[in-house]
PDB file of C-alpha atoms in Angstrom:
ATOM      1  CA  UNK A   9      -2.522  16.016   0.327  1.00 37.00           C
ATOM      2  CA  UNK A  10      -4.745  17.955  -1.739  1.00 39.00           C
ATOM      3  CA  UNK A  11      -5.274  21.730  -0.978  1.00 37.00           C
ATOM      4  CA  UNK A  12      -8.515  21.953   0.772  1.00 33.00           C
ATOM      5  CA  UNK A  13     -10.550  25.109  -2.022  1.00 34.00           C
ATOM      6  CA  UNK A  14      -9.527  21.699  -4.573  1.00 35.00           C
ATOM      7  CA  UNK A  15     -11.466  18.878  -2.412  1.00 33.00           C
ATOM      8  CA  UNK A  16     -14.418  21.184  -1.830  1.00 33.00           C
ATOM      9  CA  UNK A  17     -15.109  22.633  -5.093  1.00 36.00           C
ATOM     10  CA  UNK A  18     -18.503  22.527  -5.795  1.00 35.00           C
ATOM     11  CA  UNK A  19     -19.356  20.479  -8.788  1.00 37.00           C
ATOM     12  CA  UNK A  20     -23.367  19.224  -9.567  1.00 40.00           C
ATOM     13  CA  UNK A  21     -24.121  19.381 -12.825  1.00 37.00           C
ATOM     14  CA  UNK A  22     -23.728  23.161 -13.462  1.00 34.00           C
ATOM     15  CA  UNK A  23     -22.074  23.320 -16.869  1.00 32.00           C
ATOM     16  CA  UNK A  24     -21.660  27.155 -16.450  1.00 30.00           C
ATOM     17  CA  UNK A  25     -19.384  27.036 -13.388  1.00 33.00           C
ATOM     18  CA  UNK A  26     -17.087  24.507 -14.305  1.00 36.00           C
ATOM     19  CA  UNK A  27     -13.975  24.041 -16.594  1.00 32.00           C
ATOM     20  CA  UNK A  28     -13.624  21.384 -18.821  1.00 33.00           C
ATOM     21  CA  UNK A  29     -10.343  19.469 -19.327  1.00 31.00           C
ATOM     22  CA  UNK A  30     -11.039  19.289 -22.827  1.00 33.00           C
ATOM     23  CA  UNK A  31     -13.077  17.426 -25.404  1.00 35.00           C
ATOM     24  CA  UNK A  32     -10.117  14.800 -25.794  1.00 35.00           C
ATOM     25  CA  UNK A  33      -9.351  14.223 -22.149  1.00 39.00           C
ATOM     26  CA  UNK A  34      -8.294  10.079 -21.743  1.00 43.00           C
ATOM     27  CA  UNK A  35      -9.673   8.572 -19.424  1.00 58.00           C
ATOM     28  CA  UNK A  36      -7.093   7.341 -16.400  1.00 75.00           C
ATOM     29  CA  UNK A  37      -9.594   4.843 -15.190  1.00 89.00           C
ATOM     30  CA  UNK A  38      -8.774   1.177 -16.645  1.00 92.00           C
ATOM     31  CA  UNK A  39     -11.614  -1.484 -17.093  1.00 96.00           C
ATOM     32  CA  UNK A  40     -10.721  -4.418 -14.825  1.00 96.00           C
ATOM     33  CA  UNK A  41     -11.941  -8.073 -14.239  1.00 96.00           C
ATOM     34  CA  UNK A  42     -13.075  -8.117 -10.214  1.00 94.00           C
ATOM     35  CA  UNK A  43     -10.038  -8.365  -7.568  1.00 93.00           C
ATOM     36  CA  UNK A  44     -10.235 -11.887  -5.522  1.00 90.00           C
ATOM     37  CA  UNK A  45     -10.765  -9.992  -2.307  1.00 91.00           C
ATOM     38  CA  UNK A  46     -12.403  -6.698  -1.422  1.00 92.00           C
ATOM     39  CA  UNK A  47     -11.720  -4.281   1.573  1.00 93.00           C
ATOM     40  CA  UNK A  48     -15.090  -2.622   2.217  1.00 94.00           C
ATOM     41  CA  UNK A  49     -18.534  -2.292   0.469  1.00 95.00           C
ATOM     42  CA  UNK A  50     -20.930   0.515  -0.161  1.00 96.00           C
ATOM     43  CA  UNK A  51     -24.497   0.640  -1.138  1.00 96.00           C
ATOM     44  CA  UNK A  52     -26.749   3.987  -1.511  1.00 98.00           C
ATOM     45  CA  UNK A  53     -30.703   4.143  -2.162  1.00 97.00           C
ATOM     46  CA  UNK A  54     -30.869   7.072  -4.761  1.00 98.00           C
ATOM     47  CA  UNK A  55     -34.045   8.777  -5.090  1.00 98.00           C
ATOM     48  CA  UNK A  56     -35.224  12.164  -6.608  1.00 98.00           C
ATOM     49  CA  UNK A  57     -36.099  13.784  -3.434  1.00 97.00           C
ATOM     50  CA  UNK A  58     -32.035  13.625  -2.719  1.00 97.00           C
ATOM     51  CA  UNK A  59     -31.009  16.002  -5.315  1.00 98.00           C
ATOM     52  CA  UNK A  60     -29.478  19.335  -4.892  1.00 97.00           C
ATOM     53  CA  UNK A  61     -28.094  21.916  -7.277  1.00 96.00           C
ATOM     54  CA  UNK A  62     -24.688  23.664  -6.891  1.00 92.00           C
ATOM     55  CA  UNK A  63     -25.350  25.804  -4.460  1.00 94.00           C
ATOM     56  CA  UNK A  64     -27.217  22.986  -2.260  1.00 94.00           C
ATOM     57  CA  UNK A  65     -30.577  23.978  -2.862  1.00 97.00           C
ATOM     58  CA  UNK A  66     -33.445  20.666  -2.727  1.00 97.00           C
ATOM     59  CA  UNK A  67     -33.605  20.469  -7.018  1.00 97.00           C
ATOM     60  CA  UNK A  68     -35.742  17.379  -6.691  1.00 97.00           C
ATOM     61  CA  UNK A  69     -34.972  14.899  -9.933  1.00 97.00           C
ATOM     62  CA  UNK A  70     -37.242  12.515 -11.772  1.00 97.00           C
ATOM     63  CA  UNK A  71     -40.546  12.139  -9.858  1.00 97.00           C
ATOM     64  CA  UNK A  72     -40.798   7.819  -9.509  1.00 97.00           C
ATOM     65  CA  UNK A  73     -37.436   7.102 -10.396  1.00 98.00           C
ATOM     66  CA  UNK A  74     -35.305   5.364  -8.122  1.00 98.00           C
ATOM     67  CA  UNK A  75     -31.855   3.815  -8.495  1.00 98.00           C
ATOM     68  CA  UNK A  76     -29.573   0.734  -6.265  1.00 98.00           C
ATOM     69  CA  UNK A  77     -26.043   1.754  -6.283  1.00 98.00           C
ATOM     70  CA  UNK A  78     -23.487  -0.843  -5.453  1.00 95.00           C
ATOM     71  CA  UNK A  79     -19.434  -0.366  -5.064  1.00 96.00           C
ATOM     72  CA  UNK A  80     -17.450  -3.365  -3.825  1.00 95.00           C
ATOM     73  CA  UNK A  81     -13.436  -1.825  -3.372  1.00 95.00           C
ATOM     74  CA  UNK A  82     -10.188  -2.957  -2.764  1.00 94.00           C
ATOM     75  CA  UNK A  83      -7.980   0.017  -1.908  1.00 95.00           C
ATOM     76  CA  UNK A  84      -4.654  -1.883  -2.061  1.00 95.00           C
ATOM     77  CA  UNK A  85      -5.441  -2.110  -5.556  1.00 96.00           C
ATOM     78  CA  UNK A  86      -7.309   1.066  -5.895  1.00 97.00           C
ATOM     79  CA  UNK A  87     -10.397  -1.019  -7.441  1.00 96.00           C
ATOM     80  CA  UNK A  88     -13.824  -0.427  -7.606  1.00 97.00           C
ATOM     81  CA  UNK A  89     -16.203  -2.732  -8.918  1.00 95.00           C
ATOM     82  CA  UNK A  90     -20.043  -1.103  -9.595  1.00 97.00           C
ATOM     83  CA  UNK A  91     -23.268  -3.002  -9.947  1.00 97.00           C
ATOM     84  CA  UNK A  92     -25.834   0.020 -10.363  1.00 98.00           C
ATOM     85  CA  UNK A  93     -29.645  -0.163 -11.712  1.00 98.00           C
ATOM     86  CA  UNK A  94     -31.877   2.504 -12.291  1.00 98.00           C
ATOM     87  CA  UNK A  95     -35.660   2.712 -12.693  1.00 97.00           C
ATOM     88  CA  UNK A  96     -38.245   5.418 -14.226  1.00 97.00           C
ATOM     89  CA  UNK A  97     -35.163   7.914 -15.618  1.00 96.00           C
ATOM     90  CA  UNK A  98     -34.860   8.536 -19.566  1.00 94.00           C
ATOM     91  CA  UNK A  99     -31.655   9.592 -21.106  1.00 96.00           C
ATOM     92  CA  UNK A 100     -30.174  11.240 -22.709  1.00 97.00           C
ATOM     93  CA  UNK A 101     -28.145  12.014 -20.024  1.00 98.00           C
ATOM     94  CA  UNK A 102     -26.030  15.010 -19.531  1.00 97.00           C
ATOM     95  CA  UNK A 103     -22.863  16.241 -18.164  1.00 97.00           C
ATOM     96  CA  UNK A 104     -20.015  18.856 -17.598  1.00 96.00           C
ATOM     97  CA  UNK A 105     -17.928  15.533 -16.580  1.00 97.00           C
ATOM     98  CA  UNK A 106     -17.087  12.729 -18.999  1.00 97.00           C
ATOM     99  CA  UNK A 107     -20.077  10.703 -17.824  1.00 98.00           C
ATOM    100  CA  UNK A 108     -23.220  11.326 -16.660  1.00 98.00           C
ATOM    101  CA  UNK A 109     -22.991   9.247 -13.008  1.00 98.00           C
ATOM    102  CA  UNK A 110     -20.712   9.445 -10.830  1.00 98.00           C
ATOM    103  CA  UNK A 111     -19.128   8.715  -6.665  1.00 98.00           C
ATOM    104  CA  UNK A 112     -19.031  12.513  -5.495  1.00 98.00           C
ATOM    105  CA  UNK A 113     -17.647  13.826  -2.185  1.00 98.00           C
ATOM    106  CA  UNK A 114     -20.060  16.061  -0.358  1.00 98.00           C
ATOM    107  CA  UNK A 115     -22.871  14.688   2.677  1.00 97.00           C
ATOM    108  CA  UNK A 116     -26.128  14.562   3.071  1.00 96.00           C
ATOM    109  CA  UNK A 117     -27.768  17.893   1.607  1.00 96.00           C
ATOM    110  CA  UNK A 118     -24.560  19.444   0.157  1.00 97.00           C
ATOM    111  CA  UNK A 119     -23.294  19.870  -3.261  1.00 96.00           C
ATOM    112  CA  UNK A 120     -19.777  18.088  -3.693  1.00 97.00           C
ATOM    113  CA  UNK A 121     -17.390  17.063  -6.872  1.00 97.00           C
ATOM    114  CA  UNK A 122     -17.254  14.394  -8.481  1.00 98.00           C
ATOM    115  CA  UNK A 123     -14.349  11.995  -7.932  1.00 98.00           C
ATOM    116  CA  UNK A 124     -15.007   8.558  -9.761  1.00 98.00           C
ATOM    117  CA  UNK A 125     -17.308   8.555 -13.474  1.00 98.00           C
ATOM    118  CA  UNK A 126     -18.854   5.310 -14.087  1.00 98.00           C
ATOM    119  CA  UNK A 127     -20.267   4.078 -17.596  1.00 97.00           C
ATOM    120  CA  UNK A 128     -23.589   5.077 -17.722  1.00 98.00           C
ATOM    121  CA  UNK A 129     -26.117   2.830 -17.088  1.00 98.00           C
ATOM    122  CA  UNK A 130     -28.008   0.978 -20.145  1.00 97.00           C
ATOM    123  CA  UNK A 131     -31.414  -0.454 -20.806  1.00 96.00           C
ATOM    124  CA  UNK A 132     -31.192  -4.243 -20.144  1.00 95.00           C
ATOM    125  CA  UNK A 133     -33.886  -5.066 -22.626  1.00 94.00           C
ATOM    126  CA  UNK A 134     -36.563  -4.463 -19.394  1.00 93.00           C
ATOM    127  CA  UNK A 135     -36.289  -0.936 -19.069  1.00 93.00           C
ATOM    128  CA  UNK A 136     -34.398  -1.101 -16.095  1.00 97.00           C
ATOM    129  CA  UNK A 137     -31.089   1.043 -16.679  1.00 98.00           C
ATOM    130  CA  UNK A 138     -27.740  -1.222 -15.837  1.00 98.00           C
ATOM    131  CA  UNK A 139     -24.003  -0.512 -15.757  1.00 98.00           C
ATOM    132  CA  UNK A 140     -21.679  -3.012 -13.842  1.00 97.00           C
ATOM    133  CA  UNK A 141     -18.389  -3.754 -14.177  1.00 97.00           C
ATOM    134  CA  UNK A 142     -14.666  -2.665 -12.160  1.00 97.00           C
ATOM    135  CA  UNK A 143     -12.255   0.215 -12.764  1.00 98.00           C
ATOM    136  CA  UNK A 144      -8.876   0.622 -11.513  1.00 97.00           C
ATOM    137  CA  UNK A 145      -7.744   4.143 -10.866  1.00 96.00           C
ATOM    138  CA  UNK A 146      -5.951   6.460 -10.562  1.00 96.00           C
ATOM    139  CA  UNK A 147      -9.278   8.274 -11.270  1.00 97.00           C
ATOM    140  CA  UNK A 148     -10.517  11.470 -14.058  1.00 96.00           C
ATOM    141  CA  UNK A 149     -13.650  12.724 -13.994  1.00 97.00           C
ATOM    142  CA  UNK A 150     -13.539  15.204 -16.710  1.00 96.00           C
ATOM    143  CA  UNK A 151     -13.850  18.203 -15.143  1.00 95.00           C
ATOM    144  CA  UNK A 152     -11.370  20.649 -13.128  1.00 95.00           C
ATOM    145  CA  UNK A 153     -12.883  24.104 -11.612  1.00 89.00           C
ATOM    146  CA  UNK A 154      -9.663  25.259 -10.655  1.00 88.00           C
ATOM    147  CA  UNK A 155      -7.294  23.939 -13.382  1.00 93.00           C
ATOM    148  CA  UNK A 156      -7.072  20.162 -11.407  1.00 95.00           C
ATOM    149  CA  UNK A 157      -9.425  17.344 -12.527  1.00 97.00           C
ATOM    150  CA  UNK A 158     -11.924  16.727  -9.237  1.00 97.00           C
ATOM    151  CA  UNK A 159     -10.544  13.132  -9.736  1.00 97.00           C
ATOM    152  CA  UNK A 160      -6.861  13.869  -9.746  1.00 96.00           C
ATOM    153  CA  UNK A 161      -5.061  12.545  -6.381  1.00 96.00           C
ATOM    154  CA  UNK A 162      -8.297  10.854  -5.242  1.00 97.00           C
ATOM    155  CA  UNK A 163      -8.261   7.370  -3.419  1.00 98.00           C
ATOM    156  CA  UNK A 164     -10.656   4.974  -2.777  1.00 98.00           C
ATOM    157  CA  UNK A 165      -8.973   4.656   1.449  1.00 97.00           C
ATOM    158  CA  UNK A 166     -11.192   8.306   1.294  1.00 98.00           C
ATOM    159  CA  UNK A 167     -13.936   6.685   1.131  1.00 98.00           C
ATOM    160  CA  UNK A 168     -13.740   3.483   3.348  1.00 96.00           C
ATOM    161  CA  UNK A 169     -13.005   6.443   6.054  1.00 97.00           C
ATOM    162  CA  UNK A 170     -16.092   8.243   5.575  1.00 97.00           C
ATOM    163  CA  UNK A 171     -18.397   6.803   3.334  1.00 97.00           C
ATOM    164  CA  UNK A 172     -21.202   8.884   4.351  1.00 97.00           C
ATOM    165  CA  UNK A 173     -19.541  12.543   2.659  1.00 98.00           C
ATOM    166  CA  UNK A 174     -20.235  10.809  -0.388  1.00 98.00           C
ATOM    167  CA  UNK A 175     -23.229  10.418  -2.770  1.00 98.00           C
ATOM    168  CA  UNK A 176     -23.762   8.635  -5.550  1.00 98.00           C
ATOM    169  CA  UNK A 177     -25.848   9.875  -8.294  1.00 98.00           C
ATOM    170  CA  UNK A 178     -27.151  10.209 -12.004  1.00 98.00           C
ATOM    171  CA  UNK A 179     -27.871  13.199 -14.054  1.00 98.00           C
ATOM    172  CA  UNK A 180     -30.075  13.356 -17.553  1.00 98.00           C
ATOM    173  CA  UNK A 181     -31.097  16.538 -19.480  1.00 98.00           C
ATOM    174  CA  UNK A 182     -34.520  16.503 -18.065  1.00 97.00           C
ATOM    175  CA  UNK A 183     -32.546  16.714 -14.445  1.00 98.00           C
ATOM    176  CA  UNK A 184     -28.803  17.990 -14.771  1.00 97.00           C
ATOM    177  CA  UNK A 185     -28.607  18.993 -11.473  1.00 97.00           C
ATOM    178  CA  UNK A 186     -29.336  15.149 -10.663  1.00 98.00           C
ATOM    179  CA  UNK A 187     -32.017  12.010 -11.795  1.00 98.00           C
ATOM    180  CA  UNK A 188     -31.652  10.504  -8.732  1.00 98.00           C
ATOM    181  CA  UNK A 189     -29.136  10.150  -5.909  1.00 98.00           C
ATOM    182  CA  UNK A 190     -27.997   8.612  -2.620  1.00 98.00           C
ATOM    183  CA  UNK A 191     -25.723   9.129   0.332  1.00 98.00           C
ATOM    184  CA  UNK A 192     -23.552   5.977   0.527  1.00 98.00           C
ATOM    185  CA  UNK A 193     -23.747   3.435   3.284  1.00 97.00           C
ATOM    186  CA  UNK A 194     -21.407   0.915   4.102  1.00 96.00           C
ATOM    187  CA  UNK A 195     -22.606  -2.935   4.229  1.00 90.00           C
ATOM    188  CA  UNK A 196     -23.046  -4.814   7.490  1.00 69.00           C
ATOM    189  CA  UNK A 197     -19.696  -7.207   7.547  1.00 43.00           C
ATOM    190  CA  UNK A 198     -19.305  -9.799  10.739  1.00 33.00           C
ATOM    191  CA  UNK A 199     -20.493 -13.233  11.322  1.00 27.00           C
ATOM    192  CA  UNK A 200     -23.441 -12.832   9.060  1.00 31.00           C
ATOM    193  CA  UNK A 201     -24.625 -15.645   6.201  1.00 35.00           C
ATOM    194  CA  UNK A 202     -23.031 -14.229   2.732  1.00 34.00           C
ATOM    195  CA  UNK A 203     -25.013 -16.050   0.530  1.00 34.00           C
ATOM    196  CA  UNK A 204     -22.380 -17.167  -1.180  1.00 34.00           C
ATOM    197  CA  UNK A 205     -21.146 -20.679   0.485  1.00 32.00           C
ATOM    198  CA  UNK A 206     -19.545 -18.507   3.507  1.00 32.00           C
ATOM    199  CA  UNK A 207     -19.854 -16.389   6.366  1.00 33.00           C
ATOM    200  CA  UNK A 208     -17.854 -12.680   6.943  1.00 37.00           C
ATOM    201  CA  UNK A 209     -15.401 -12.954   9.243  1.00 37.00           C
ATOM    202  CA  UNK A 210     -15.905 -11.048  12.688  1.00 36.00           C
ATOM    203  CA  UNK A 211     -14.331  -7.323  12.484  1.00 35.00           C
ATOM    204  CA  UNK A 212     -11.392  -7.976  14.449  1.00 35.00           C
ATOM    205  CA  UNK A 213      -9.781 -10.626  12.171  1.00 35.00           C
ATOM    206  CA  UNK A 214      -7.589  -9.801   9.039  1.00 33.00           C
ATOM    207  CA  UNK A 215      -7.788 -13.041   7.395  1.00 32.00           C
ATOM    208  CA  UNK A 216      -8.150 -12.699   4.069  1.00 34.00           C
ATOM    209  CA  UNK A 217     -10.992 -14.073   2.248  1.00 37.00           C
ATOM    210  CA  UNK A 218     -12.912 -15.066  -1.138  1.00 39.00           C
ATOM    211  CA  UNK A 219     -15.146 -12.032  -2.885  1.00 44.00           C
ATOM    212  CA  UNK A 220     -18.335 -12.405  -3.330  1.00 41.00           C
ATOM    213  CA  UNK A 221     -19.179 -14.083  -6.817  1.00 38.00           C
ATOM    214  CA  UNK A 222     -22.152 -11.602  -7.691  1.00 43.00           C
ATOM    215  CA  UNK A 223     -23.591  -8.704  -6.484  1.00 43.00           C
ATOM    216  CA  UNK A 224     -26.957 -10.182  -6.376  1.00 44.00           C
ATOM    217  CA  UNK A 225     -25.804 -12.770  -3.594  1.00 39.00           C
ATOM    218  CA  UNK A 226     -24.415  -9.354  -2.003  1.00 45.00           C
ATOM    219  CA  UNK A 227     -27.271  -7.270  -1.532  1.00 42.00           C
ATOM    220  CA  UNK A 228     -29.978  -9.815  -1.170  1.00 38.00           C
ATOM    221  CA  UNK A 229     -27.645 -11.093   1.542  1.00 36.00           C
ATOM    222  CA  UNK A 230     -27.062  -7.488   3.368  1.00 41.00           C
ATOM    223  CA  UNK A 231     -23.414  -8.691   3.500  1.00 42.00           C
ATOM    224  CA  UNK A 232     -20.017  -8.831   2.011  1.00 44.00           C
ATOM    225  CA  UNK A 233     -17.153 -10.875   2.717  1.00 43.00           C
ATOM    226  CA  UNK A 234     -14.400  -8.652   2.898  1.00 47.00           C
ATOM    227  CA  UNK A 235     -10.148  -8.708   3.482  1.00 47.00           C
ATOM    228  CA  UNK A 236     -10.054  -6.128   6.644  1.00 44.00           C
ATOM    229  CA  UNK A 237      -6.863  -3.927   5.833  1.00 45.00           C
ATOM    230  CA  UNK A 238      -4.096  -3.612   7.906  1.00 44.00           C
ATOM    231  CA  UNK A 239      -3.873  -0.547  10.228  1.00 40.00           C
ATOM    232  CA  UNK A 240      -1.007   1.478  11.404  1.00 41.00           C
ATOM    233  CA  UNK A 241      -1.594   3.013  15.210  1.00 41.00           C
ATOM    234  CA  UNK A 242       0.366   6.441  14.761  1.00 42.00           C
TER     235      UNK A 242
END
């Protein structure tokens, strides 16, 4: 594992506290088409009112802005697919990582580093901001306090065991501490409607079914249908 000063560096968007890995630094991260089956899924709320600087002080972000952050994952594969929209921000955004929105590992009210980068979201055309697609890891982030990127080592079974020590979040250069962000919370999975031709399975079975073909159907539904993992009693 990890040492423990590594998983609880603190890492929010202070350039002046961090080091960089380096202008040039690749990212480990490949772009994927979606897995067939997913293991969990993870929505947050973001909102300014969320933020919190390095040190864990309320930084609020941009007043009105509010963002829907999706993340469907298979951790066999070590794949997470994103469906994230964000309203009332304006880039450009800004970073000491090699994006400017990211999965970081801290709870409710408490600064935390950053562990996955995702492509910053886009204007569709609407002025709604968009980014979607699926990476497979092993995961950088850009940025390494103490020599290691905050990424390096990271897997996605981390957050399927507690999803709520991690946020989700943005960060512009109107609000570098944070646009917007959101604790993560895992979807409702059992015997509910998926919208998509199916129901979830109850949680005690392992059988191993179809993903969802669209986030839309997934959060307008409240559910996912999901391939429960194997467990191990120790």
């Amino acid at each position: 594992m990890r040492p423990t000063a590594a998983r609880t560096a603190l890492v929010a968007g202070a350039a002046g506290a961090l080091v960089l890995t380096g202008g040039a630094v690749a990212s480990a991260e490949t772009e994927v088409s979606p897995p067939s089956t997913f293991t969990s899924a993870f929505t947050a709320m973001a909102t300014p009112d969320m933020v919190v600087n390095s040190d864990g002080e309320p930084t609020p972000g941009t007043a009105g802005a509010s963002g829907t952050f999706t993340y469907r994952i298979n951790a066999d594969l070590e794949v997470i697919c994103y469906d994230i929209s964000v309203q009332g921000i304006t880039p450009p955004y800004e970073s000491p990582a090699k994006t400017a929105t990211h999965i970081h590992e801290a709870g409710a009210g408490e600064s935390g580093p950053p562990r996955i980068a995702f492509p910053n979201p886009e204007d569709d055309g609407s002025g709604t901001l968009v980014s979607s697609g699926c990476l497979e890891g092993p995961f950088t982030t850009g940025v390494a306090p103490e020599g290691t990127d905050t990424g390096e080592g990271f897997t996605l079974a981390e957050i399927e065991a507690n999803p709520s020590a991690f946020f989700t979040d943005t960060h512009t250069a109107a609000n570098p501490a944070g646009a917007v962000r959101g604790q993560l919370t895992e979807i409702p999975v059992g015997g509910v409607e998926t919208g998509a031709g199916g129901t979830a399975v109850d949680s005690s079975s392992s059988a191993v079914l179809p993903a969802v073909a669209g986030l839309g159907a997934l959060a307008a539904a409240g559910a996912v249908v999901l391939r429960r993992r194997a467990t191990t009693e120790n």
